[in-house]
Amino acid sequence: MRERGCSEEELFSFLSSTRREDLGYHNILSSMCTVPHPIAERVHAMFIETNLGDPGLFPGTASLEDLLVERIGALLHHPGAGGYATSGGTESNIQALRIAKKRKDVASPNVVVPASAHFSFEKACDILSLEMRTVPVDANYRMDVDALDGLVDANTACIVGIVGTTEYGMVDPIDRLSEVAEEQDTFLHVDAAFGGMVVPFLPDPAPFDFLLPGVDSISIDPHKMGMSTIPAGCLLTRDVRMFNCLNVDTPYLTVKQECTLAGTRSGASVAAALAVLEYLGMDGMRSIVAGCMENTRRLVEGMETFGCPRAVTPDVNVATFVCDASPPGWRVSRTRNGHMRIVCMPHVHRDVIEAFLRDMGELNAQ
Ligand code: 0PR
């Protein structure tokens, strides 16, 4: 550290120039995060010093966390769901597998995940010493449920299905997984970190939530399609008591026990997440999701006119293509299979899509 502090002017000039090195979200087509909704930004600032790790000191903010869980629970057809606000999909997935592992209580537990699962499951299995068994995906990049046979056994602590896969934007057949989970009496976790804030707002949503009797827990991230500030995630469980197995004693806090992974945790993004949902309502969310889906369709149609076929028709706003070159000045990403991947987040407006397609056209003409 410096012996003497620097001037405010010097400090902010340094920080501003460093911040300018960030790419932000301009021409960024690879991110599952987006520019927070202006409401989220304002509310985040309002709750900046709150700590949900000691909820007795911040009962107001803690009640907003409860309300967020209730609202998202209702969105997922279970207003009485248990839950808390995590730091995002990774923490939610780790905590869900912790619950599943404790409930199974066998010497060598395994979890069965689709090959399309996010890498957070690898982290979770490493931390929790779980064997990760991978189910292949079908031609449409959805989990091949028939291939579950032989993978699920007496040591299976959890089956995982994905709603909105990171790479291809696909929704696994959660209804069929729910049947398998019930038949085998296995915990079923749904990773809807991305798609949980998309699918309920589609005109004809496939069932994936607590309406399906086999679903035990769901990850859903307001900091992705919920347009809240980072880090806003949620883990929901069918029964609030499922969290009890994670409780540790917290002698000197205002609450006596806590089940969260993080200790100190900010309420800022949590209040922001609730605020966005309240402000937009179902109607507002439907319209944002409809825009993202329309842009996804337009992008797919436009790319195909350049001889870049879709890898698959996505269930949510993630488009993938057989396409080697991408125009300069744009950030796209690549799937593990080498497909070009574009996430049509809310900051990827229609004019951004059209500008990208124009640049693709020029690239093609060369
Ligand atoms: N589950 C799914 C289905 C996900 O897509 C992700 C993240 C997670 C879990 C983990 O969530 P957290 O990162 O919140 O813990 N998916 C994106 C990814 O890893 C996240 C991302 C966001 C990546 C912005 C890049 C980026 O610029 O690809």
mmCIF file of C-alpha atoms and ligand atoms in Angstrom:
data_model
loop_
_atom_site.group_PDB
_atom_site.id
_atom_site.type_symbol
_atom_site.label_atom_id
_atom_site.label_comp_id
_atom_site.label_asym_id
_atom_site.label_seq_id
_atom_site.Cartn_x
_atom_site.Cartn_y
_atom_site.Cartn_z
ATOM 1 C CA MET A 1 0.000 0.000 0.000
ATOM 2 C CA ARG A 2 1.015 3.622 -0.416
ATOM 3 C CA GLU A 3 2.336 5.341 2.679
ATOM 4 C CA ARG A 4 0.116 8.336 1.944
ATOM 5 C CA GLY A 5 -3.192 8.180 0.119
ATOM 6 C CA CYS A 6 -3.464 9.650 -3.361
ATOM 7 C CA SER A 7 -5.775 12.469 -4.401
ATOM 8 C CA GLU A 8 -9.322 11.768 -5.440
ATOM 9 C CA GLU A 9 -8.553 13.204 -8.849
ATOM 10 C CA GLU A 10 -5.544 10.962 -9.406
ATOM 11 C CA LEU A 11 -7.482 7.946 -8.143
ATOM 12 C CA PHE A 12 -10.499 8.457 -10.359
ATOM 13 C CA SER A 13 -8.462 9.254 -13.403
ATOM 14 C CA PHE A 14 -6.599 5.948 -12.890
ATOM 15 C CA LEU A 15 -9.846 4.032 -12.326
ATOM 16 C CA SER A 16 -11.638 5.605 -15.287
ATOM 17 C CA SER A 17 -8.848 4.840 -17.697
ATOM 18 C CA THR A 18 -8.621 1.263 -16.410
ATOM 19 C CA ARG A 19 -12.387 0.860 -16.653
ATOM 20 C CA ARG A 20 -12.210 1.960 -20.290
ATOM 21 C CA GLU A 21 -10.196 -1.198 -20.994
ATOM 22 C CA ASP A 22 -13.364 -3.231 -20.263
ATOM 23 C CA LEU A 23 -15.332 -4.288 -23.293
ATOM 24 C CA GLY A 24 -18.669 -3.638 -21.563
ATOM 25 C CA TYR A 25 -21.578 -5.014 -23.557
ATOM 26 C CA HIS A 26 -21.078 -3.184 -26.830
ATOM 27 C CA ASN A 27 -21.003 -5.722 -29.695
ATOM 28 C CA ILE A 28 -20.698 -8.515 -27.123
ATOM 29 C CA LEU A 29 -22.634 -11.512 -28.375
ATOM 30 C CA SER A 30 -21.002 -14.132 -26.143
ATOM 31 C CA SER A 31 -22.222 -13.182 -22.672
ATOM 32 C CA MET A 32 -25.082 -14.533 -20.577
ATOM 33 C CA CYS A 33 -24.961 -11.357 -18.506
ATOM 34 C CA THR A 34 -26.342 -8.053 -19.687
ATOM 35 C CA VAL A 35 -26.579 -4.376 -18.848
ATOM 36 C CA PRO A 36 -28.622 -4.289 -15.645
ATOM 37 C CA HIS A 37 -32.073 -2.776 -15.877
ATOM 38 C CA PRO A 38 -31.923 0.911 -14.722
ATOM 39 C CA ILE A 39 -34.220 -0.026 -11.815
ATOM 40 C CA ALA A 40 -31.722 -2.692 -10.727
ATOM 41 C CA GLU A 41 -28.842 -0.218 -10.812
ATOM 42 C CA ARG A 42 -30.731 2.303 -8.697
ATOM 43 C CA VAL A 43 -31.892 -0.245 -6.130
ATOM 44 C CA HIS A 44 -28.412 -1.819 -5.949
ATOM 45 C CA ALA A 45 -26.965 1.546 -4.889
ATOM 46 C CA MET A 46 -29.755 1.963 -2.321
ATOM 47 C CA PHE A 47 -28.895 -1.359 -0.600
ATOM 48 C CA ILE A 48 -25.131 -1.201 -1.056
ATOM 49 C CA GLU A 49 -24.068 -1.770 2.566
ATOM 50 C CA THR A 50 -26.642 -4.412 3.497
ATOM 51 C CA ASN A 51 -25.470 -7.813 4.728
ATOM 52 C CA LEU A 52 -27.858 -10.737 4.468
ATOM 53 C CA GLY A 53 -25.308 -12.837 6.341
ATOM 54 C CA ASP A 54 -26.620 -11.271 9.546
ATOM 55 C CA PRO A 55 -30.299 -10.844 8.707
ATOM 56 C CA GLY A 56 -31.326 -9.680 12.197
ATOM 57 C CA LEU A 57 -29.432 -6.441 11.522
ATOM 58 C CA PHE A 58 -31.168 -5.976 8.163
ATOM 59 C CA PRO A 59 -34.692 -7.321 8.671
ATOM 60 C CA GLY A 60 -36.032 -5.096 5.904
ATOM 61 C CA THR A 61 -33.589 -6.379 3.309
ATOM 62 C CA ALA A 62 -34.037 -9.952 4.584
ATOM 63 C CA SER A 63 -37.795 -9.636 4.003
ATOM 64 C CA LEU A 64 -37.061 -8.630 0.407
ATOM 65 C CA GLU A 65 -35.030 -11.825 -0.011
ATOM 66 C CA ASP A 66 -38.043 -13.799 1.281
ATOM 67 C CA LEU A 67 -40.295 -11.942 -1.120
ATOM 68 C CA LEU A 68 -37.932 -12.670 -4.030
ATOM 69 C CA VAL A 69 -38.030 -16.385 -3.195
ATOM 70 C CA GLU A 70 -41.826 -16.235 -2.937
ATOM 71 C CA ARG A 71 -42.181 -14.441 -6.282
ATOM 72 C CA ILE A 72 -39.831 -16.807 -8.088
ATOM 73 C CA GLY A 73 -41.468 -19.765 -6.334
ATOM 74 C CA ALA A 74 -44.852 -18.598 -7.676
ATOM 75 C CA LEU A 75 -43.334 -18.159 -11.138
ATOM 76 C CA LEU A 76 -42.189 -21.794 -10.858
ATOM 77 C CA HIS A 77 -45.675 -22.897 -9.678
ATOM 78 C CA HIS A 78 -44.821 -23.228 -5.987
ATOM 79 C CA PRO A 79 -45.232 -20.039 -3.939
ATOM 80 C CA GLY A 80 -44.350 -21.963 -0.768
ATOM 81 C CA ALA A 81 -40.977 -23.154 -2.091
ATOM 82 C CA GLY A 82 -37.954 -22.912 0.180
ATOM 83 C CA GLY A 83 -34.974 -20.944 -1.025
ATOM 84 C CA TYR A 84 -32.425 -18.205 -0.676
ATOM 85 C CA ALA A 85 -30.489 -15.806 -2.850
ATOM 86 C CA THR A 86 -27.140 -17.236 -3.917
ATOM 87 C CA SER A 87 -24.253 -15.620 -5.776
ATOM 88 C CA GLY A 88 -25.348 -17.314 -9.012
ATOM 89 C CA GLY A 89 -25.679 -20.654 -10.733
ATOM 90 C CA THR A 90 -22.416 -22.079 -9.458
ATOM 91 C CA GLU A 91 -23.317 -21.628 -5.792
ATOM 92 C CA SER A 92 -26.881 -22.839 -6.391
ATOM 93 C CA ASN A 93 -25.666 -25.999 -8.113
ATOM 94 C CA ILE A 94 -23.081 -26.711 -5.386
ATOM 95 C CA GLN A 95 -25.709 -26.282 -2.670
ATOM 96 C CA ALA A 96 -28.275 -28.438 -4.475
ATOM 97 C CA LEU A 97 -25.737 -31.270 -4.783
ATOM 98 C CA ARG A 98 -24.786 -30.838 -1.106
ATOM 99 C CA ILE A 99 -28.426 -31.347 -0.138
ATOM 100 C CA ALA A 100 -28.783 -34.331 -2.482
ATOM 101 C CA LYS A 101 -25.594 -35.938 -1.165
ATOM 102 C CA LYS A 102 -26.632 -35.575 2.470
ATOM 103 C CA ARG A 103 -30.056 -37.016 1.748
ATOM 104 C CA LYS A 104 -28.594 -40.070 0.016
ATOM 105 C CA ASP A 105 -25.977 -40.845 2.642
ATOM 106 C CA VAL A 106 -24.087 -43.667 0.873
ATOM 107 C CA ALA A 107 -20.353 -44.374 0.813
ATOM 108 C CA SER A 108 -19.728 -43.699 -2.888
ATOM 109 C CA PRO A 109 -22.414 -41.345 -4.161
ATOM 110 C CA ASN A 110 -22.703 -40.367 -7.805
ATOM 111 C CA VAL A 111 -24.612 -37.718 -9.717
ATOM 112 C CA VAL A 112 -25.920 -38.105 -13.243
ATOM 113 C CA VAL A 113 -25.653 -34.999 -15.427
ATOM 114 C CA PRO A 114 -26.121 -34.441 -19.162
ATOM 115 C CA ALA A 115 -22.959 -33.947 -21.236
ATOM 116 C CA SER A 116 -24.259 -30.410 -21.801
ATOM 117 C CA ALA A 117 -24.076 -29.504 -18.093
ATOM 118 C CA HIS A 118 -22.329 -26.300 -17.060
ATOM 119 C CA PHE A 119 -18.793 -26.697 -15.682
ATOM 120 C CA SER A 120 -20.043 -25.670 -12.229
ATOM 121 C CA PHE A 121 -21.099 -29.317 -11.767
ATOM 122 C CA GLU A 122 -17.483 -30.357 -12.200
ATOM 123 C CA LYS A 123 -16.528 -27.947 -9.411
ATOM 124 C CA ALA A 124 -19.397 -29.172 -7.230
ATOM 125 C CA CYS A 125 -18.475 -32.847 -7.724
ATOM 126 C CA ASP A 126 -14.837 -32.112 -6.959
ATOM 127 C CA ILE A 127 -15.640 -30.230 -3.743
ATOM 128 C CA LEU A 128 -18.209 -32.802 -2.619
ATOM 129 C CA SER A 129 -16.279 -35.919 -3.735
ATOM 130 C CA LEU A 130 -19.139 -37.029 -5.948
ATOM 131 C CA GLU A 131 -18.648 -39.247 -8.957
ATOM 132 C CA MET A 132 -19.975 -37.377 -11.993
ATOM 133 C CA ARG A 133 -21.644 -39.624 -14.569
ATOM 134 C CA THR A 134 -22.332 -38.038 -17.909
ATOM 135 C CA VAL A 135 -25.374 -38.829 -20.051
ATOM 136 C CA PRO A 136 -24.898 -38.224 -23.788
ATOM 137 C CA VAL A 137 -27.053 -35.672 -25.581
ATOM 138 C CA ASP A 138 -29.261 -36.509 -28.575
ATOM 139 C CA ALA A 139 -29.042 -35.013 -32.070
ATOM 140 C CA ASN A 140 -30.753 -31.856 -30.725
ATOM 141 C CA TYR A 141 -28.283 -31.454 -27.870
ATOM 142 C CA ARG A 142 -30.884 -32.424 -25.251
ATOM 143 C CA MET A 143 -30.165 -35.078 -22.661
ATOM 144 C CA ASP A 144 -30.811 -38.535 -24.125
ATOM 145 C CA VAL A 145 -33.095 -39.847 -21.385
ATOM 146 C CA ASP A 146 -33.003 -43.403 -22.776
ATOM 147 C CA ALA A 147 -29.276 -43.444 -22.053
ATOM 148 C CA LEU A 148 -29.998 -42.944 -18.328
ATOM 149 C CA ASP A 149 -30.535 -46.698 -17.979
ATOM 150 C CA GLY A 150 -27.483 -48.221 -16.459
ATOM 151 C CA LEU A 151 -26.177 -44.870 -15.188
ATOM 152 C CA VAL A 152 -28.698 -44.362 -12.388
ATOM 153 C CA ASP A 153 -28.149 -46.886 -9.600
ATOM 154 C CA ALA A 154 -28.530 -47.316 -5.849
ATOM 155 C CA ASN A 155 -25.681 -44.845 -5.263
ATOM 156 C CA THR A 156 -27.182 -42.057 -7.368
ATOM 157 C CA ALA A 157 -27.690 -39.033 -5.126
ATOM 158 C CA CYS A 158 -28.995 -36.734 -7.821
ATOM 159 C CA ILE A 159 -30.122 -36.509 -11.426
ATOM 160 C CA VAL A 160 -29.587 -33.125 -13.071
ATOM 161 C CA GLY A 161 -31.540 -31.648 -15.985
ATOM 162 C CA ILE A 162 -30.819 -28.329 -17.700
ATOM 163 C CA VAL A 163 -33.310 -25.658 -18.745
ATOM 164 C CA GLY A 164 -31.446 -23.488 -21.229
ATOM 165 C CA THR A 165 -28.085 -25.135 -21.778
ATOM 166 C CA THR A 166 -25.115 -22.785 -21.730
ATOM 167 C CA GLU A 167 -23.824 -23.762 -25.156
ATOM 168 C CA TYR A 168 -26.904 -24.573 -27.271
ATOM 169 C CA GLY A 169 -29.838 -23.063 -25.388
ATOM 170 C CA MET A 170 -31.718 -26.353 -25.157
ATOM 171 C CA VAL A 171 -34.244 -27.527 -22.565
ATOM 172 C CA ASP A 172 -33.826 -31.116 -21.393
ATOM 173 C CA PRO A 173 -36.985 -33.288 -21.204
ATOM 174 C CA ILE A 174 -37.564 -32.499 -17.532
ATOM 175 C CA ASP A 175 -41.001 -34.195 -17.576
ATOM 176 C CA ARG A 176 -39.353 -37.501 -18.422
ATOM 177 C CA LEU A 177 -36.588 -36.930 -15.872
ATOM 178 C CA SER A 178 -39.277 -36.261 -13.284
ATOM 179 C CA GLU A 179 -40.788 -39.696 -14.032
ATOM 180 C CA VAL A 180 -37.399 -41.403 -13.749
ATOM 181 C CA ALA A 181 -36.629 -39.554 -10.505
ATOM 182 C CA GLU A 182 -39.944 -40.663 -9.029
ATOM 183 C CA GLU A 183 -39.527 -44.271 -10.171
ATOM 184 C CA GLN A 184 -36.006 -44.463 -8.792
ATOM 185 C CA ASP A 185 -36.754 -42.296 -5.754
ATOM 186 C CA THR A 186 -33.857 -40.012 -6.664
ATOM 187 C CA PHE A 187 -33.353 -36.300 -6.038
ATOM 188 C CA LEU A 188 -33.888 -34.250 -9.222
ATOM 189 C CA HIS A 189 -32.165 -30.876 -9.553
ATOM 190 C CA VAL A 190 -33.043 -28.573 -12.453
ATOM 191 C CA ASP A 191 -30.383 -26.092 -13.508
ATOM 192 C CA ALA A 192 -32.496 -23.266 -14.905
ATOM 193 C CA ALA A 193 -29.827 -20.644 -14.176
ATOM 194 C CA PHE A 194 -30.317 -19.230 -17.668
ATOM 195 C CA GLY A 195 -33.650 -20.589 -18.937
ATOM 196 C CA GLY A 196 -35.577 -20.147 -15.691
ATOM 197 C CA MET A 197 -36.026 -16.482 -16.522
ATOM 198 C CA VAL A 198 -36.927 -17.245 -20.149
ATOM 199 C CA VAL A 199 -39.142 -20.328 -20.421
ATOM 200 C CA PRO A 200 -41.970 -19.146 -18.081
ATOM 201 C CA PHE A 201 -42.384 -16.081 -20.315
ATOM 202 C CA LEU A 202 -42.631 -17.994 -23.613
ATOM 203 C CA PRO A 203 -46.075 -18.329 -25.224
ATOM 204 C CA ASP A 204 -46.165 -22.107 -24.825
ATOM 205 C CA PRO A 205 -43.699 -23.120 -22.118
ATOM 206 C CA ALA A 206 -42.630 -26.750 -21.717
ATOM 207 C CA PRO A 207 -43.162 -27.964 -18.129
ATOM 208 C CA PHE A 208 -39.900 -27.920 -16.168
ATOM 209 C CA ASP A 209 -40.679 -26.651 -12.688
ATOM 210 C CA PHE A 210 -42.363 -27.691 -9.428
ATOM 211 C CA LEU A 211 -45.514 -28.626 -11.361
ATOM 212 C CA LEU A 212 -43.619 -31.824 -12.149
ATOM 213 C CA PRO A 213 -43.781 -33.978 -9.023
ATOM 214 C CA GLY A 214 -40.224 -35.325 -9.322
ATOM 215 C CA VAL A 215 -38.506 -31.919 -9.317
ATOM 216 C CA ASP A 216 -36.820 -31.251 -5.952
ATOM 217 C CA SER A 217 -34.748 -28.118 -6.529
ATOM 218 C CA ILE A 218 -34.183 -25.413 -9.147
ATOM 219 C CA SER A 219 -31.330 -22.962 -9.822
ATOM 220 C CA ILE A 220 -32.474 -19.698 -11.417
ATOM 221 C CA ASP A 221 -30.379 -16.565 -11.899
ATOM 222 C CA PRO A 222 -31.786 -13.034 -11.848
ATOM 223 C CA HIS A 223 -28.330 -11.733 -12.890
ATOM 224 C CA LYS A 224 -28.687 -13.387 -16.291
ATOM 225 C CA MET A 225 -32.053 -12.940 -18.062
ATOM 226 C CA GLY A 226 -33.563 -11.348 -14.919
ATOM 227 C CA MET A 227 -31.488 -8.223 -15.711
ATOM 228 C CA SER A 228 -30.480 -7.716 -12.101
ATOM 229 C CA THR A 229 -26.997 -6.755 -10.981
ATOM 230 C CA ILE A 230 -24.305 -9.382 -10.379
ATOM 231 C CA PRO A 231 -24.273 -11.548 -8.200
ATOM 232 C CA ALA A 232 -27.961 -12.434 -8.028
ATOM 233 C CA GLY A 233 -28.840 -16.120 -8.111
ATOM 234 C CA CYS A 234 -31.544 -18.194 -6.438
ATOM 235 C CA LEU A 235 -31.791 -21.773 -5.275
ATOM 236 C CA LEU A 236 -35.326 -23.015 -4.668
ATOM 237 C CA THR A 237 -36.428 -26.297 -3.105
ATOM 238 C CA ARG A 238 -39.795 -28.012 -3.078
ATOM 239 C CA ASP A 239 -39.701 -28.272 0.716
ATOM 240 C CA VAL A 240 -38.168 -25.512 2.835
ATOM 241 C CA ARG A 241 -36.936 -28.195 5.265
ATOM 242 C CA MET A 242 -34.551 -29.541 2.614
ATOM 243 C CA PHE A 243 -32.165 -26.778 3.685
ATOM 244 C CA ASN A 244 -32.046 -27.993 7.301
ATOM 245 C CA CYS A 245 -29.339 -30.535 6.526
ATOM 246 C CA LEU A 246 -27.021 -27.645 5.565
ATOM 247 C CA ASN A 247 -27.540 -25.678 8.776
ATOM 248 C CA VAL A 248 -24.547 -24.799 10.899
ATOM 249 C CA ASP A 249 -24.690 -23.065 14.278
ATOM 250 C CA THR A 250 -23.825 -19.384 14.171
ATOM 251 C CA PRO A 251 -23.503 -18.512 17.863
ATOM 252 C CA TYR A 252 -22.778 -14.783 17.694
ATOM 253 C CA LEU A 253 -25.045 -13.778 14.803
ATOM 254 C CA THR A 254 -28.597 -12.461 15.091
ATOM 255 C CA VAL A 255 -29.808 -15.829 13.788
ATOM 256 C CA LYS A 256 -28.737 -19.078 15.422
ATOM 257 C CA GLN A 257 -28.225 -21.126 12.285
ATOM 258 C CA GLU A 258 -27.437 -20.583 8.639
ATOM 259 C CA CYS A 259 -27.655 -22.860 5.594
ATOM 260 C CA THR A 260 -26.033 -20.612 2.983
ATOM 261 C CA LEU A 261 -22.619 -21.246 1.447
ATOM 262 C CA ALA A 262 -21.496 -17.625 1.668
ATOM 263 C CA GLY A 263 -21.319 -15.982 5.082
ATOM 264 C CA THR A 264 -21.299 -12.258 4.508
ATOM 265 C CA ARG A 265 -23.409 -11.574 1.435
ATOM 266 C CA SER A 266 -24.712 -8.369 -0.036
ATOM 267 C CA GLY A 267 -28.425 -7.649 -0.220
ATOM 268 C CA ALA A 268 -27.887 -5.119 -3.026
ATOM 269 C CA SER A 269 -28.333 -7.434 -6.013
ATOM 270 C CA VAL A 270 -31.096 -9.309 -4.162
ATOM 271 C CA ALA A 271 -33.195 -6.173 -3.638
ATOM 272 C CA ALA A 272 -32.383 -5.225 -7.236
ATOM 273 C CA ALA A 273 -33.597 -8.611 -8.517
ATOM 274 C CA LEU A 274 -36.907 -8.277 -6.690
ATOM 275 C CA ALA A 275 -37.304 -4.681 -7.846
ATOM 276 C CA VAL A 276 -36.915 -5.603 -11.534
ATOM 277 C CA LEU A 277 -39.558 -8.336 -11.255
ATOM 278 C CA GLU A 278 -41.976 -6.030 -9.430
ATOM 279 C CA TYR A 279 -41.381 -3.200 -11.880
ATOM 280 C CA LEU A 280 -41.716 -5.257 -15.066
ATOM 281 C CA GLY A 281 -44.321 -7.782 -13.979
ATOM 282 C CA MET A 282 -45.177 -10.830 -16.107
ATOM 283 C CA ASP A 283 -46.133 -8.543 -18.944
ATOM 284 C CA GLY A 284 -42.825 -6.681 -19.026
ATOM 285 C CA MET A 285 -40.812 -9.902 -18.797
ATOM 286 C CA ARG A 286 -42.889 -11.503 -21.560
ATOM 287 C CA SER A 287 -42.195 -8.585 -23.820
ATOM 288 C CA ILE A 288 -38.408 -8.633 -23.161
ATOM 289 C CA VAL A 289 -38.233 -12.389 -23.683
ATOM 290 C CA ALA A 290 -40.360 -12.114 -26.850
ATOM 291 C CA GLY A 291 -37.896 -9.519 -28.182
ATOM 292 C CA CYS A 292 -34.875 -11.729 -27.437
ATOM 293 C CA MET A 293 -36.555 -14.748 -29.072
ATOM 294 C CA GLU A 294 -37.563 -12.713 -32.127
ATOM 295 C CA ASN A 295 -33.973 -11.463 -32.473
ATOM 296 C CA THR A 296 -32.729 -15.043 -32.163
ATOM 297 C CA ARG A 297 -35.037 -16.135 -35.009
ATOM 298 C CA ARG A 298 -33.989 -13.172 -37.175
ATOM 299 C CA LEU A 299 -30.322 -13.945 -36.556
ATOM 300 C CA VAL A 300 -30.782 -17.608 -37.471
ATOM 301 C CA GLU A 301 -32.671 -16.717 -40.642
ATOM 302 C CA GLY A 302 -30.075 -14.091 -41.613
ATOM 303 C CA MET A 303 -27.099 -16.372 -40.969
ATOM 304 C CA GLU A 304 -28.661 -19.127 -43.052
ATOM 305 C CA THR A 305 -28.889 -16.806 -46.070
ATOM 306 C CA PHE A 306 -25.075 -16.563 -45.828
ATOM 307 C CA GLY A 307 -24.710 -20.349 -45.928
ATOM 308 C CA CYS A 308 -24.185 -20.662 -42.150
ATOM 309 C CA PRO A 309 -26.794 -23.211 -41.041
ATOM 310 C CA ARG A 310 -27.988 -23.383 -37.448
ATOM 311 C CA ALA A 311 -26.470 -26.180 -35.383
ATOM 312 C CA VAL A 312 -29.923 -26.674 -33.840
ATOM 313 C CA THR A 313 -33.149 -24.696 -33.369
ATOM 314 C CA PRO A 314 -32.752 -23.437 -29.809
ATOM 315 C CA ASP A 315 -35.430 -23.507 -27.093
ATOM 316 C CA VAL A 316 -34.166 -20.239 -25.615
ATOM 317 C CA ASN A 317 -32.221 -17.226 -26.928
ATOM 318 C CA VAL A 318 -28.873 -18.903 -27.671
ATOM 319 C CA ALA A 319 -28.112 -19.385 -31.386
ATOM 320 C CA THR A 320 -25.390 -21.658 -32.750
ATOM 321 C CA PHE A 321 -24.059 -22.005 -36.277
ATOM 322 C CA VAL A 322 -21.796 -23.981 -38.527
ATOM 323 C CA CYS A 323 -19.639 -21.011 -39.415
ATOM 324 C CA ASP A 324 -15.864 -20.645 -39.332
ATOM 325 C CA ALA A 325 -15.227 -16.941 -39.641
ATOM 326 C CA SER A 326 -16.746 -14.101 -37.632
ATOM 327 C CA PRO A 327 -16.472 -10.431 -38.593
ATOM 328 C CA PRO A 328 -13.894 -8.252 -36.804
ATOM 329 C CA GLY A 329 -15.136 -6.021 -33.987
ATOM 330 C CA TRP A 330 -17.595 -8.581 -32.614
ATOM 331 C CA ARG A 331 -17.291 -11.011 -29.726
ATOM 332 C CA VAL A 332 -18.914 -14.352 -30.418
ATOM 333 C CA SER A 333 -17.984 -17.576 -28.677
ATOM 334 C CA ARG A 334 -17.445 -21.170 -29.775
ATOM 335 C CA THR A 335 -19.014 -24.311 -28.364
ATOM 336 C CA ARG A 336 -16.881 -27.348 -27.549
ATOM 337 C CA ASN A 337 -17.919 -28.683 -30.981
ATOM 338 C CA GLY A 338 -16.622 -25.575 -32.727
ATOM 339 C CA HIS A 339 -20.018 -24.030 -33.488
ATOM 340 C CA MET A 340 -20.284 -20.259 -33.458
ATOM 341 C CA ARG A 341 -22.408 -19.272 -30.443
ATOM 342 C CA ILE A 342 -24.383 -16.062 -30.011
ATOM 343 C CA VAL A 343 -26.507 -15.235 -26.968
ATOM 344 C CA CYS A 344 -29.290 -12.790 -27.852
ATOM 345 C CA MET A 345 -29.392 -11.034 -24.472
ATOM 346 C CA PRO A 346 -31.511 -7.902 -23.933
ATOM 347 C CA HIS A 347 -28.519 -5.644 -24.795
ATOM 348 C CA VAL A 348 -28.326 -7.357 -28.216
ATOM 349 C CA HIS A 349 -31.057 -5.196 -29.734
ATOM 350 C CA ARG A 350 -32.520 -5.722 -33.192
ATOM 351 C CA ASP A 351 -30.229 -3.049 -34.685
ATOM 352 C CA VAL A 352 -27.222 -4.874 -33.189
ATOM 353 C CA ILE A 353 -28.347 -8.085 -34.920
ATOM 354 C CA GLU A 354 -28.823 -6.229 -38.215
ATOM 355 C CA ALA A 355 -25.365 -4.593 -37.899
ATOM 356 C CA PHE A 356 -23.790 -7.990 -37.191
ATOM 357 C CA LEU A 357 -25.553 -9.527 -40.199
ATOM 358 C CA ARG A 358 -24.353 -6.658 -42.433
ATOM 359 C CA ASP A 359 -20.771 -7.298 -41.288
ATOM 360 C CA MET A 360 -21.235 -11.025 -41.872
ATOM 361 C CA GLY A 361 -22.465 -10.195 -45.391
ATOM 362 C CA GLU A 362 -19.381 -8.103 -46.099
ATOM 363 C CA LEU A 363 -17.128 -10.834 -44.767
ATOM 364 C CA ASN A 364 -18.882 -13.332 -47.023
ATOM 365 C CA ALA A 365 -18.504 -11.075 -50.079
ATOM 366 C CA GLN A 366 -14.716 -10.910 -49.656
HETATM 367 N N1 0PR B 1 -25.753 -23.070 -15.100
HETATM 368 C C1 0PR B 1 -25.886 -22.655 -16.360
HETATM 369 C C2 0PR B 1 -26.858 -23.359 -17.267
HETATM 370 C C3 0PR B 1 -25.104 -21.579 -16.827
HETATM 371 O O1 0PR B 1 -25.223 -21.188 -18.095
HETATM 372 C C4 0PR B 1 -24.209 -20.954 -15.939
HETATM 373 C C5 0PR B 1 -23.341 -19.815 -16.380
HETATM 374 C C6 0PR B 1 -24.130 -21.425 -14.612
HETATM 375 C C7 0PR B 1 -24.918 -22.489 -14.234
HETATM 376 C C8 0PR B 1 -23.216 -20.796 -13.611
HETATM 377 O O2 0PR B 1 -23.669 -19.535 -13.258
HETATM 378 P P1 0PR B 1 -22.708 -18.456 -12.594
HETATM 379 O O3 0PR B 1 -21.658 -18.129 -13.602
HETATM 380 O O4 0PR B 1 -23.634 -17.338 -12.283
HETATM 381 O O5 0PR B 1 -22.153 -19.068 -11.369
HETATM 382 N N2 0PR B 1 -23.306 -19.574 -17.743
HETATM 383 C C9 0PR B 1 -22.367 -18.656 -18.374
HETATM 384 C C10 0PR B 1 -21.089 -19.400 -18.765
HETATM 385 O O6 0PR B 1 -20.354 -19.863 -17.922
HETATM 386 C C11 0PR B 1 -22.001 -17.494 -17.526
HETATM 387 C C12 0PR B 1 -21.337 -16.408 -18.287
HETATM 388 C C13 0PR B 1 -21.814 -15.130 -18.201
HETATM 389 C C14 0PR B 1 -20.216 -16.603 -19.066
HETATM 390 C C15 0PR B 1 -21.195 -14.102 -18.849
HETATM 391 C C16 0PR B 1 -19.599 -15.580 -19.759
HETATM 392 C C17 0PR B 1 -20.096 -14.319 -19.637
HETATM 393 O O7 0PR B 1 -19.486 -13.264 -20.315
HETATM 394 O O8 0PR B 1 -20.865 -19.532 -19.965
#
